Structure formats: structure tokens, C-alpha cells
């Protein structure tokens, strides 16, 4: 028998009724390049094995060969739905490691862009989550508001997605009156928009049927799976880093942490919707309380991105010299390691740094929430139906750029 | 001579229906667009009016891709089965008194038969493509069609009982010309069941599970391209029109309206069909998708008992009046 | 409740396994021996309600000097949501050829993927891990990228990429231009 004539029939070993489906990495509902290997019994999933790494760019290795200032642009490419929040997280960590002071105005600006990024990210989550379940109108409604935020971002720092807005010691650009006016308009209109989404979704019987009781996560289970962010708060665990370890100006701002009870898909959805309301409230306070002053701390290093009022620094060599100089000058010639976490829209984004007295990090580890959430999919995806799996991927709010790093 | 006239009539009907299909897609995109704060097609022609023609030409000239592993004869036959059965069901629809190609006595049964046959096209497409997503789509379609044929048939039994006929023209005549004597009022339960089953039969939102794009990529359509894809598309839209026509004939009094339009008797019929089509599109813009088990539950646990209850009540009504 | 007290209590309970407790920028970390790591984590999780595993990762200490540092290090960052304190454990693994440590997946299911990642990028084996496979790099990848000895530029292409290139060459005949002109090629 020739080779071409042999038909490779898989040998049945007690599971001849099972159907294997490799969902992704090219699939409309996997939010990027996630691949999930499924074993189906009819429509029910009996085994779920997520495969990641299709977007692995080796950021952690790359960071060891670039200066602290240069690494900032890598963080834009993590969670590209909320690049601002990543920038802030990275800068907070490096500033703590190198002991750099941040001016008060910059702190408030950071809170402001963080919350704007949270809104943008949650709007995109709402849009895609609703589209995954089949409601396509919400998608375009949410994009309408996201567009306003993106325009504000573009005016603030020149780009819509990969912002690189912060720098070590502060932020790159100050806000103008025009931006503040636009933002003010936005936050005045936004609560009505949230209500609009809710009228589309919350009163819809099919939506409730598709989300209530789907993939319930108890508080213990959520902690066991290392979930963070709204995915954990939906189960009723009061863990929000903005309250627990306040960074930027969150200690000067009043807000509540919305908690769910049941921990199912619907509870997580409610949690994020309430978070959007809180973000709106925080933004209002930012506008009211915004202190005057410099946008960069007094002893901030004169390096990194060329900012308009400061003297121009050409990218590579002088930036590196600048940072090495900084470390020598400021007597932070200190070995040590640090773990700083911030609350990004997806959950807890942590940076673990080891400094060895050089201008580059000895080791940078990114604790990415999406990576851990996709890990949880392995547990949550068992025993549900295919349509539910899509809902679960949506409700965990993962982004593969952050997962694969 | 007789045959020639009939052939001409068939050609005219096909042309009109296919033109309607093209412009239903246009209006669907426009209506959904405006519901979703965007414009819909705007570039080809005035307000995108030539867009359907452009789409038709595009899909006609696209490369016809047949997967290597596909079961070729079935793969080629599936879209044709879908389209032909749907076109065949147009034959028995009475657009106005005497405006019908085949005025047969089992018109309603014929329609059921054709719409069941059309689902063979979908199932075969799912099987023949030899792809996992299409297979799942075909399976879903099979289960869905079987579960929803039954309540659909049962929901129309009440209409048959009241009119005493399966002939569509007679069903319309039996409803009289007054707006108050149409079967919508005595058969309100039947209409409710029929309407939901109609959405499921035509694979429209919220029952578009066979082609659920976020779950199964595009379901049974995944491997099709170009003209064959367009055939499925046409079949779906003709299916929508046929279902809307059945609804119009059986519940809304067919071509009868408040007053007669001279020279164009099907006016009211067409208006009612447009109303149904608008509802289809509106629902698509509003509702999320059901899950597979919920779909089955709805069909078997709610619609079939309701339809049976409707038959029972209609029977009582017939006995006591 | 403060981190220093927890670190002290940990030292009392595991006197031989704790080498040193450090403080850097207000964060406490204990350098520990790898053997009793599961017991230590369980002790912290149960007695001090450190039920949130922030971070688990590894470090290659090849070019880093320090008193207790061995070749490989596994970092466990724990946090108690109730008491709002955190503590970092740094387990030192001596064996530079075949580093291994016990898995803590029995305490946190979520540690599964974090340990797989550490195995993938640093080559540290986790004993009794349910499914220790590569996760971010392809399954037939050679070497562990985050080790300091890993060459930045290898001599050979990754196997999968070579295969892909061959496949592209094969499919070139179906290319739009070459089908039309016969000899046209893009490279």
C-alpha cells in the first residue's frame, strides 16, 4: 500500500463520541490570538485547554537590554486598550525603585489619564462582550463614546492607542483648557450613555438568560485562581489596589469600590458598569481638584522623551547616559528589588524589578492579569457550552498583548 | 401559448423577487445603520442606492473556492438546494386575487415541505465542507429546524380550522375584507408562536445559531465564497419574504386592506410583507443570541404547549359557535 | 499587623530555612531555602491569611552578587487582603544544571500557569506540577530565554520557521503573479 492510500484514522480509545475543535488563533471571538483547544461532547465542553504565546515578543528579555526610560514604550504594547494605565503602572514602579519624586499636579494628571483609560477599556470590553453574546447595537454605541476619549488622548499626547504619556517623575505634556473643556463635556454626558447601554442590555431577557448563573466564581475560588480586578470583585472580594496601596493621587480622591455577590458573568458585568460610573466621578474630582504647578517633579531626571519646554534629548545614547548619571548623582547606588502593582482595567498589573546599580533593570517581570485570567479559563471552561465559553472569554476581559508580553 | 404566458409570469416573479432581495439587504444595512448611529452604505450611488448591484457583481466575479477535502458534489449542490426550494415556494403565494402562479389546494403544506427541504441544503453544506465549524453549524441547524417545524405547523392548524382550507387564496377570502375579521385577533396565541418559530426557521437573530459568527465563525457558510455564498444569502432573504407572506396570508388578511388600490391589487399585501421584514431587521438590531439549550427549551417547553393550547381553544370555539 | 512581625514569626517557625530578611523601599523579603517552600506558603496562607498570590517568577542570578544568592531564585510575592500586608519569599536554588523546586499548585490553582511560565523562560522545574509544559515559546523551542547564558543571536533558525519558509516556497507556484507570468517572483 502506498503512503498516500493510507487513511490516518484516529484510534478510538473510549472517547469516540468526543469532538475536538481548535478554536483560534484566528477566530472572531477570541480577542486577538488566543487559541483554545476544546473537546466537545455535542455542544458541551468536556476539556478546555487555552494555548497562548502567539503574540510573545519577549518584553522581559528585551527590557534587560534597554534603559528604564526606554522600556516605557514597551508597556504601551502590553494592554493596548489602556496604554495610559500601563504607562502609569510602569512609572510608579520605576519611581519607587529609583526613589524619584513626582509633582502633585502630575499625580492628578496620572489619575485622570488612568481613569480615562479605564473608561476606554471598559467601553471596549462592553462592546465586544455584547457582540460576543450577539447584541451588536451596543458595540457601536460604546464605540461612539470611546472615540471621544481617543480624541482627547490624541490631543493630549499625540496618539490614540500607544500613548507613552508619562515619563519618570511626571508626565510629558500639560493639559490645555481645550482638553479640560472637552473632558468636562464628556463626563457630563457620560452617565446618560451608561444608562442607555443598560436600557439596551439589562432589561433584555435573553441577555439575562445568557449571563446569570454562567461560570459562577466564589470568593475562595477567585482567590485560588489568582483572579484580580473586576473579575474578583464580582465575587465579593474587596480588593482594589487603588484603595489598598494607593498610588498616584488616589489617596486624595473619594470613590467607592463596587462589589458583586454572585460572581457569575452578570455580576462581573454589573461590577464593570458601576466602575464606569465611579471612574466618571473620579474624573470630575480630578477636574475640580487639579492643583497648579509643574508637571514634572523637581528632581526628576532630565532624560527620556523630548518634551516641548525642556531641552531636546536625542533618543538613544544621551538618554542612557542621563539615567546612569542620575543614579550616580543621586546616591541611589543601591541593589534591591521591588514589586509595585497598580489597578489597570483588566486587574492587577504588577512590575517586579531587580536593580543592580546599572542603568538597565537586571530583571523585569510583568505580572499580567490577562495571563492569569486565561489560565483560569482552563477551570471555568469545563462543563459549559460553546456559547458560554465565548461569554466567559468576554467576561474575563483578556487582551492577548498583555498576556503574551 | 399557455405555457409561454406562465413562463413569462415566472420570469417576472423571479425578477421582482430577486430585485427585492437585493434591496432588502440594502434596507437592512440602512435601517440597522441608522439604529446604530451610523450611516450604512453611502458611497455607491446616491445614498448607496447602487450598493446591492455592486455587491451582486462582486460576488458573481469572485473566485469560487472549493476546499480540497470537501465532498464536491454535495458542496456544489447545497446552495442550489437551498435556493431552489425557496424559489419554489414562491409559486403558491397569492399576491392578490388571482395573482398566483399555482393555486393548489395544499398550498400551506407545500410551503412547509419546501421550507423543510431548504434546511437540507444547510445541513449538507455543513457536512460537505468538511470543516469543524460548518459541521457544528449544520448540526445546530438540523436540531433547530426539527424543533421549530413542529410549533410552526401546529400554530397554523388553528388557521386551517377556522378557514377550513389549506388553499392560501381561500384562507384570505375566509378572513373577509374588514380589518376586524382577520385571524390575528382570534388566533393571537397562534400568531405569537408562529412569529417566534418564523424567526427560528429563517435563522434570524435571536436564533441565528447555525451561523453564529462569534461562536462558529460563520457556521455552515464558513467555507463558501463568491456566488455560492450569495446563493445562501439570497435563499435566506427569500425565506424571510416567504415567511412574511405566510404571516400576511394567514393572520393579516392577505391583500385586503381598508380600501382598494386601483390597477395594483397587491399593494396591501406588499405593504404588510414590508412591515414583517422591518420587524425582522429591527429585532436583529436589538436582541442578543440565544444559547443552544435555551433555544431547545423555548421550542419544546413553551411554544409546542402553547400551540397545542391554541388548537384546543380554537376547537372549543368552533364547537360552541 | 506588619510585615516585619510576619517575617519574624516565619523565622521562628522555620529557623533553619530562613537565611536573611531584607527591607528595600519599605518592602520586606525573606531569602529562604527551597525545600520547605510549600509549608512556608501554607503557613503564611493559613496563619496570616495571605491568600492572594500577587506574583510568582524566577530570576537568574548569574551576574548578580549577594551573600546568600544562588544561581536561580524563585520569587513568591504574597499579600493578605484582610490585613493589607505583603511579604516576598525568595527561594534560592543551588543546582545550576537542573534547578527544581516544589510546586505550590496545591495551594493556588492559579500558580499553575505562573510556574509553567517560569519553567518555560528560566528552565526551573517544578516538582509535582500537573502539566509542566512550555507555554509562551513553541513546544520545540531550545533553551530558556531569560537565563543570562541564553545567546541573543543563535546560529540556527527555529525549526518551525524553517518549515514555514519551505511551505511558502512550495506554495509560491499558486501565487497570483507567478500563475500569470510564469517566472515572476518577489525575492
PDB file of C-alpha atoms in Angstrom, chain C residues 1 5 11 24 40 44 56 62 68 86 90 104 121 164 182:
ATOM      1  CA  UNK C   1      -0.133  43.626  61.588  1.00  0.00           C
ATOM      2  CA  UNK C   5       6.361  40.713  62.530  1.00  0.00           C
ATOM      3  CA  UNK C  11      11.801  32.788  61.022  1.00  0.00           C
ATOM      4  CA  UNK C  24      14.100  47.684  50.385  1.00  0.00           C
ATOM      5  CA  UNK C  40       6.027  28.163  54.301  1.00  0.00           C
ATOM      6  CA  UNK C  44       1.515  32.235  55.601  1.00  0.00           C
ATOM      7  CA  UNK C  56       5.455  34.188  41.070  1.00  0.00           C
ATOM      8  CA  UNK C  62      24.423  34.541  37.289  1.00  0.00           C
ATOM      9  CA  UNK C  68      23.006  34.279  50.000  1.00  0.00           C
ATOM     10  CA  UNK C  86       2.593  41.698  51.843  1.00  0.00           C
ATOM     11  CA  UNK C  90      12.944  34.429  47.611  1.00  0.00           C
ATOM     12  CA  UNK C 104       2.616  25.353  45.038  1.00  0.00           C
ATOM     13  CA  UNK C 121      11.548  31.133  30.371  1.00  0.00           C
ATOM     14  CA  UNK C 164       7.199  27.622   7.250  1.00  0.00           C
ATOM     15  CA  UNK C 182       5.155  32.024 -15.003  1.00  0.00           C
TER      16      UNK C 182
END
